């Protein structure tokens, strides 16, 4: 059965391809111009050559360059937008870290108020400074790292917009 189906398909495709190359006739019937695959009217009509154009096989170099350039521009725009979102997120993280550092410094003052009152001024100041330096070290390195990353992203954006 499959063999019969293959034979039918083969002859059908031949028929279709031959009919697509069949002649077209322009006829005038009762003053109305018509088109037909068979000769018509008394004179049989006039056969018309139908030009079949091949689809364009390749894109010429200019169109290809325009397409590639458009894709590159879209890619650059996307990369710039991604960098801008990352910068915004980093700035928010810096703000949060700064607030945390401030809150910890305030908490040190509150927690150590009695200890600071009982200590001499020099001793109290040294104690406070050492605790604040721990907070600074804890947060400032992280904040500086985020600032450096922001600078790198801004440089990349500038380069892409170049």
Coordinates of N, CA and C in Angstrom, one line a residue:
X1 N 0.8 -1.2 0.0 CA 0.0 0.0 0.0 C 0.9 1.3 0.0
X2 N 1.9 1.3 0.8 CA 2.8 2.5 0.8 C 3.4 2.8 -0.6
X3 N 3.7 1.7 -1.4 CA 4.2 1.9 -2.7 C 3.3 2.6 -3.6
X4 N 2.0 2.2 -3.5 CA 1.0 2.8 -4.3 C 0.8 4.3 -4.0
X5 N 0.9 4.6 -2.7 CA 0.8 6.0 -2.2 C 2.0 6.8 -2.8
X6 N 3.2 6.2 -2.8 CA 4.4 6.9 -3.3 C 4.2 7.2 -4.8
X7 N 3.7 6.2 -5.5 CA 3.5 6.4 -7.0 C 2.5 7.5 -7.2
X8 N 1.4 7.4 -6.5 CA 0.3 8.5 -6.6 C 0.9 9.9 -6.3
X9 N 1.7 10.0 -5.3 CA 2.3 11.3 -4.9 C 3.2 11.7 -6.0
X10 N 4.0 10.9 -6.5 CA 4.9 11.2 -7.6 C 4.2 11.8 -8.8
X11 N 3.2 11.1 -9.3 CA 2.5 11.5 -10.5 C 1.7 12.8 -10.2
X12 N 1.2 12.9 -9.0 CA 0.4 14.1 -8.6 C 1.3 15.3 -8.6
X13 N 2.5 15.2 -8.1 CA 3.5 16.3 -8.1 C 3.9 16.7 -9.6
X14 N 4.0 15.7 -10.4 CA 4.3 16.0 -11.8 C 3.2 16.8 -12.5
X15 N 1.9 16.3 -12.2 CA 0.8 17.0 -12.8 C 0.7 18.4 -12.3
X16 N 0.9 18.6 -11.0 CA 0.8 20.0 -10.4 C 1.9 20.8 -11.0
X17 N 3.1 20.3 -11.2 CA 4.2 21.2 -11.7 C 4.0 21.5 -13.2
X18 N 3.4 20.5 -13.9 CA 3.1 20.8 -15.3 C 1.9 21.8 -15.5
X19 N 0.9 21.7 -14.6 CA -0.2 22.6 -14.7 C 0.2 24.0 -14.3
X20 N 1.2 24.1 -13.4 CA 1.7 25.5 -13.0 C 2.4 26.1 -14.2
X21 N 2.9 25.4 -15.1 CA 3.5 25.9 -16.3 C 2.6 26.0 -17.5
X22 N 1.3 25.8 -17.3 CA 0.3 25.8 -18.4 C 0.2 27.2 -18.9
X23 N -0.3 27.3 -20.1 CA -0.5 28.6 -20.8 C -1.7 29.4 -20.2
X24 N -1.6 30.7 -20.2 CA -2.7 31.5 -19.8 C -3.2 32.3 -21.0
X25 N -4.5 32.3 -21.2 CA -5.1 33.0 -22.4 C -5.9 34.2 -21.9
X26 N -5.7 35.3 -22.7 CA -6.5 36.5 -22.4 C -7.6 36.5 -23.5
X27 N -8.8 36.5 -23.1 CA -9.9 36.5 -24.0 C -10.9 37.7 -23.8
X28 N -11.6 38.0 -24.8 CA -12.6 39.1 -24.6 C -13.9 38.4 -24.9
X29 N -14.8 38.3 -23.9 CA -16.1 37.7 -24.1 C -17.1 38.8 -23.7
X30 N -18.0 39.1 -24.8 CA -19.0 40.1 -24.6 C -18.4 41.5 -24.1
X31 N -17.3 41.8 -24.6 CA -16.7 43.1 -24.3 C -15.9 43.1 -22.9
X32 N -15.9 41.9 -22.3 CA -15.3 41.8 -21.0 C -14.0 41.0 -21.1
X33 N -12.9 41.6 -20.6 CA -11.6 40.9 -20.7 C -11.6 39.8 -19.6
X34 N -11.2 38.5 -20.0 CA -11.1 37.5 -19.0 C -9.8 36.7 -19.2
X35 N -9.5 35.9 -18.3 CA -8.3 35.1 -18.4 C -8.7 33.6 -18.1
X36 N -8.0 32.7 -18.9 CA -8.4 31.3 -18.8 C -7.1 30.5 -19.1
X37 N -7.2 29.2 -18.6 CA -6.1 28.2 -18.9 C -6.3 27.6 -20.2
X38 N -7.5 27.7 -20.8 CA -7.8 27.1 -22.1 C -8.2 28.2 -23.1
X39 N -8.0 28.0 -24.4 CA -8.3 28.9 -25.4 C -9.9 29.2 -25.3
X40 N -10.2 30.4 -25.5 CA -11.7 30.7 -25.4 C -12.1 31.6 -26.5
X41 N -13.4 31.8 -26.7 CA -14.0 32.6 -27.7 C -13.7 32.1 -29.1
X42 N -14.1 32.9 -30.1 CA -14.0 32.4 -31.5 C -12.5 32.4 -31.9
X43 N -11.8 33.4 -31.6 CA -10.4 33.4 -32.0 C -9.5 32.6 -31.1
X44 N -10.0 32.1 -30.0 CA -9.2 31.3 -29.1 C -8.5 32.1 -28.1
X45 N -8.5 33.4 -28.1 CA -7.8 34.3 -27.2 C -6.3 34.4 -27.5
X46 N -5.7 35.3 -26.8 CA -4.3 35.5 -27.0 C -3.5 34.9 -25.8
X47 N -2.5 34.0 -26.2 CA -1.7 33.4 -25.1 C -0.8 34.5 -24.5
X48 N -0.7 34.4 -23.2 CA 0.1 35.4 -22.4 C 1.3 34.6 -21.8
X49 N 2.4 35.1 -21.9 CA 3.6 34.5 -21.2 C 3.6 35.0 -19.7
X50 N 3.6 34.1 -18.8 CA 3.6 34.5 -17.4 C 5.0 34.3 -16.9
X51 N 5.6 35.3 -16.4 CA 6.9 35.3 -15.9 C 6.9 34.8 -14.4
X52 N 7.6 33.7 -14.2 CA 7.6 33.2 -12.8 C 9.0 33.7 -12.2
X53 N 8.9 34.4 -11.2 CA 10.2 34.9 -10.6 C 10.6 33.9 -9.5
X54 N 11.9 33.7 -9.4 CA 12.4 32.9 -8.3 C 12.5 33.7 -7.1
X55 N 12.3 33.1 -5.9 CA 12.4 33.8 -4.7 C 13.9 34.2 -4.5
X56 N 14.1 35.3 -3.9 CA 15.5 35.8 -3.7 C 16.2 34.8 -2.8
X57 N 17.4 34.3 -3.3 CA 18.1 33.2 -2.6 C 18.9 33.8 -1.4
X58 N 19.5 34.9 -1.6 CA 20.4 35.5 -0.6 C 20.1 36.9 -0.4
X59 N 20.5 37.4 0.7 CA 20.4 38.8 1.0 C 21.6 39.5 0.5
X60 N 21.5 40.6 -0.2 CA 22.7 41.3 -0.6 C 23.5 41.9 0.5
X61 N 24.7 42.2 0.3 CA 25.6 42.6 1.4 C 25.1 43.8 2.2
X62 N 24.5 44.8 1.5 CA 24.0 46.0 2.2 C 22.9 45.6 3.1
X63 N 21.9 44.8 2.6 CA 20.8 44.4 3.5 C 21.3 43.6 4.7
X64 N 22.3 42.8 4.4 CA 22.8 41.9 5.5 C 23.5 42.8 6.5
X65 N 24.3 43.8 6.1 CA 25.0 44.7 7.0 C 24.0 45.5 7.8
X66 N 22.9 46.0 7.2 CA 21.9 46.7 7.9 C 21.3 45.8 9.0
X67 N 21.0 44.6 8.6 CA 20.4 43.7 9.6 C 21.3 43.4 10.7
X68 N 22.6 43.2 10.4 CA 23.6 42.9 11.5 C 23.8 44.1 12.4
X69 N 23.8 45.3 11.7 CA 24.0 46.6 12.5 C 22.8 46.8 13.4
X70 N 21.6 46.5 12.9 CA 20.4 46.6 13.7 C 20.4 45.7 14.9
X71 N 20.8 44.5 14.7 CA 21.0 43.5 15.8 C 22.0 44.0 16.8
X72 N 23.1 44.5 16.3 CA 24.2 45.0 17.2 C 23.6 46.2 18.1
X73 N 22.9 47.1 17.4 CA 22.3 48.2 18.2 C 21.3 47.7 19.2
X74 N 20.5 46.8 18.9 CA 19.6 46.2 19.9 C 20.3 45.6 21.0
X75 N 21.3 44.8 20.7 CA 22.1 44.2 21.7 C 22.8 45.2 22.6
X76 N 23.3 46.3 22.0 CA 24.0 47.3 22.8 C 22.9 48.0 23.7
X77 N 21.8 48.3 23.2 CA 20.7 48.9 24.0 C 20.3 48.1 25.2
X78 N 20.2 46.8 24.9 CA 19.9 45.8 26.0 C 21.0 45.8 27.0
X79 N 22.2 45.7 26.6 CA 23.3 45.7 27.5 C 23.4 47.0 28.4
X80 N 23.2 48.1 27.7 CA 23.2 49.4 28.4 C 22.1 49.4 29.5
X81 N 20.9 49.0 29.1 CA 19.8 48.9 30.0 C 20.1 48.0 31.2
X82 N 20.7 46.8 30.9 CA 21.0 45.9 32.0 C 22.0 46.5 32.9
X83 N 23.0 47.2 32.4 CA 24.0 47.9 33.2 C 23.4 49.0 34.1
X84 N 22.4 49.7 33.5 CA 21.8 50.8 34.2 C 21.0 50.2 35.4
X85 N 20.3 49.1 35.1 CA 19.5 48.4 36.2 C 20.5 48.0 37.3
X86 N 21.6 47.4 36.9 CA 22.6 46.9 37.9 C 23.2 48.1 38.7
X87 N 23.4 49.2 38.1 CA 23.9 50.4 38.8 C 22.9 50.9 39.8
X88 N 21.6 50.9 39.4 CA 20.6 51.3 40.3 C 20.5 50.4 41.5
X89 N 20.6 49.1 41.3 CA 20.6 48.1 42.4 C 21.8 48.3 43.3
X90 N 23.0 48.6 42.7 CA 24.2 48.8 43.5 C 24.0 50.0 44.4
X91 N 23.5 51.1 43.8 CA 23.3 52.3 44.6 C 22.4 52.1 45.7
X92 N 21.3 51.3 45.5 CA 20.4 51.0 46.6 C 21.1 50.2 47.7
X93 N 21.9 49.3 47.3 CA 22.7 48.5 48.2 C 23.6 49.3 49.1
X94 N 24.2 50.3 48.4 CA 25.1 51.2 49.1 C 24.3 52.0 50.2
X95 N 23.2 52.5 49.7 CA 22.3 53.3 50.7 C 22.0 52.4 51.9
X96 N 21.6 51.1 51.6 CA 21.2 50.2 52.7 C 22.4 50.0 53.6
X97 N 23.6 49.7 53.0 CA 24.7 49.5 53.9 C 25.1 50.7 54.7
X98 N 25.0 51.9 54.1 CA 25.3 53.1 54.9 C 24.3 53.3 56.0
X99 N 23.0 53.0 55.8 CA 22.1 53.0 56.9 C 22.4 52.0 58.0
X100 N 22.8 50.8 57.6 CA 23.1 49.8 58.6 C 24.3 50.2 59.4
X101 N 25.3 50.8 58.8 CA 26.5 51.3 59.5 C 26.1 52.4 60.5
X102 N 25.3 53.3 60.0 CA 24.8 54.4 60.9 C 24.0 53.8 62.1
X103 N 23.2 52.9 61.8 CA 22.4 52.3 62.9 C 23.2 51.5 63.9
X104 N 24.3 50.8 63.4 CA 25.2 50.1 64.3 C 26.0 51.1 65.2
X105 N 26.4 52.2 64.5 CA 27.1 53.2 65.3 C 26.3 53.8 66.4
X106 N 25.0 54.1 66.0 CA 24.1 54.6 67.0 C 23.9 53.6 68.2
X107 N 23.8 52.4 67.8 CA 23.5 51.3 68.8 C 24.7 51.2 69.7
X108 N 25.9 51.4 69.2 CA 27.1 51.4 70.1 C 27.1 52.5 71.1
X109 N 26.6 53.7 70.7 CA 26.5 54.8 71.6 C 25.5 54.4 72.7
X110 N 24.3 53.9 72.3 CA 23.3 53.5 73.2 C 23.8 52.4 74.2
X111 N 24.3 51.4 73.6 CA 24.7 50.2 74.5 C 25.9 50.6 75.4
X112 N 26.7 51.4 75.0 CA 27.9 51.7 75.8 C 27.9 53.1 76.5
X113 N 26.7 53.6 76.6 CA 26.5 55.0 77.2 C 27.0 55.0 78.6
X114 N 26.6 54.0 79.4 CA 27.0 53.9 80.8 C 28.6 53.7 80.9
X115 N 29.1 52.8 80.1 CA 30.5 52.5 80.1 C 31.3 53.7 79.7
X116 N 30.8 54.5 78.7 CA 31.4 55.7 78.3 C 31.4 56.8 79.4
X117 N 30.3 56.8 80.1 CA 30.2 57.9 81.2 C 31.2 57.6 82.3
X118 N 31.4 56.3 82.6 CA 32.3 56.0 83.7 C 33.7 56.1 83.3
X119 N 34.0 56.0 82.1 CA 35.4 56.1 81.6 C 35.9 57.5 81.5
X120 N 37.2 57.6 81.5 CA 37.8 58.9 81.4 C 37.5 59.3 79.9
X121 N 37.6 60.6 79.6 CA 37.4 61.1 78.3 C 38.2 60.4 77.2
X122 N 39.5 60.3 77.6 CA 40.5 59.7 76.6 C 40.1 58.2 76.4
X123 N 39.8 57.5 77.5 CA 39.5 56.1 77.4 C 38.2 55.9 76.7
X124 N 37.2 56.8 77.0 CA 35.9 56.7 76.3 C 36.0 56.9 74.8
X125 N 36.8 57.9 74.5 CA 37.0 58.2 73.0 C 37.7 57.1 72.3
X126 N 38.7 56.5 72.9 CA 39.4 55.4 72.3 C 38.5 54.2 72.1
X127 N 37.7 53.9 73.1 CA 36.8 52.8 73.1 C 35.7 53.0 71.9
X128 N 35.2 54.2 71.9 CA 34.2 54.5 70.9 C 34.9 54.4 69.5
X129 N 36.1 55.0 69.3 CA 36.7 55.0 68.0 C 37.0 53.6 67.6
X130 N 37.5 52.7 68.5 CA 37.8 51.4 68.1 C 36.5 50.6 67.6
X131 N 35.4 50.8 68.2 CA 34.2 50.2 67.8 C 33.7 50.8 66.5
X132 N 33.8 52.0 66.3 CA 33.4 52.7 65.1 C 34.3 52.2 63.9
X133 N 35.6 52.1 64.2 CA 36.5 51.6 63.2 C 36.2 50.2 62.7
X134 N 35.7 49.4 63.6 CA 35.2 48.0 63.3 C 34.1 48.1 62.3
X135 N 33.1 49.0 62.6 CA 32.0 49.2 61.8 C 32.4 49.7 60.4
X136 N 33.3 50.7 60.4 CA 33.8 51.2 59.1 C 34.4 50.1 58.3
X137 N 35.3 49.4 58.9 CA 36.0 48.3 58.1 C 34.9 47.3 57.6
X138 N 33.9 47.0 58.4 CA 32.9 46.0 58.0 C 32.2 46.5 56.8
X139 N 31.8 47.8 56.7 CA 30.9 48.3 55.7 C 31.6 49.0 54.6
X140 N 32.7 49.7 54.9 CA 33.4 50.6 53.9 C 34.0 49.7 52.7
X141 N 34.6 48.6 53.1 CA 35.1 47.8 52.0 C 34.0 47.3 51.0
X142 N 32.9 46.9 51.6 CA 31.8 46.4 50.7 C 31.2 47.6 49.9
X143 N 31.1 48.7 50.6 CA 30.6 49.9 49.8 C 31.5 50.3 48.7
X144 N 32.8 50.3 49.0 CA 33.8 50.7 48.0 C 33.8 49.7 46.8
X145 N 33.7 48.4 47.1 CA 33.6 47.4 46.1 C 32.4 47.7 45.1
X146 N 31.3 48.1 45.7 CA 30.1 48.4 44.9 C 30.3 49.7 44.1
X147 N 31.0 50.7 44.7 CA 31.3 51.9 44.0 C 32.2 51.6 42.8
X148 N 33.2 50.7 43.0 CA 34.1 50.3 41.9 C 33.3 49.6 40.8
X149 N 32.4 48.8 41.1 CA 31.6 48.1 40.1 C 30.7 49.1 39.4
X150 N 30.2 50.0 40.1 CA 29.4 51.1 39.4 C 30.2 51.8 38.4
X151 N 31.4 52.2 38.7 CA 32.4 52.9 37.8 C 32.6 52.0 36.6
X152 N 32.9 50.8 36.8 CA 33.2 49.9 35.6 C 31.9 49.8 34.7
X153 N 30.7 49.7 35.3 CA 29.5 49.6 34.5 C 29.3 50.9 33.7
X154 N 29.5 52.1 34.4 CA 29.4 53.4 33.7 C 30.4 53.5 32.6
X155 N 31.6 53.0 32.7 CA 32.6 53.0 31.7 C 32.1 52.2 30.5
X156 N 31.6 51.0 30.8 CA 31.1 50.1 29.7 C 29.9 50.8 29.0
X157 N 29.0 51.4 29.7 CA 27.9 52.1 29.1 C 28.4 53.2 28.1
X158 N 29.4 54.0 28.6 CA 29.9 55.1 27.8 C 30.6 54.5 26.5
X159 N 31.3 53.4 26.7 CA 31.9 52.7 25.5 C 30.9 52.3 24.5
X160 N 29.8 51.7 25.0 CA 28.7 51.2 24.1 C 28.0 52.3 23.4
X161 N 27.8 53.5 24.1 CA 27.2 54.6 23.5 C 28.1 55.4 22.6
X162 N 29.4 55.2 22.8 CA 30.5 55.8 22.0 C 30.2 56.2 20.7

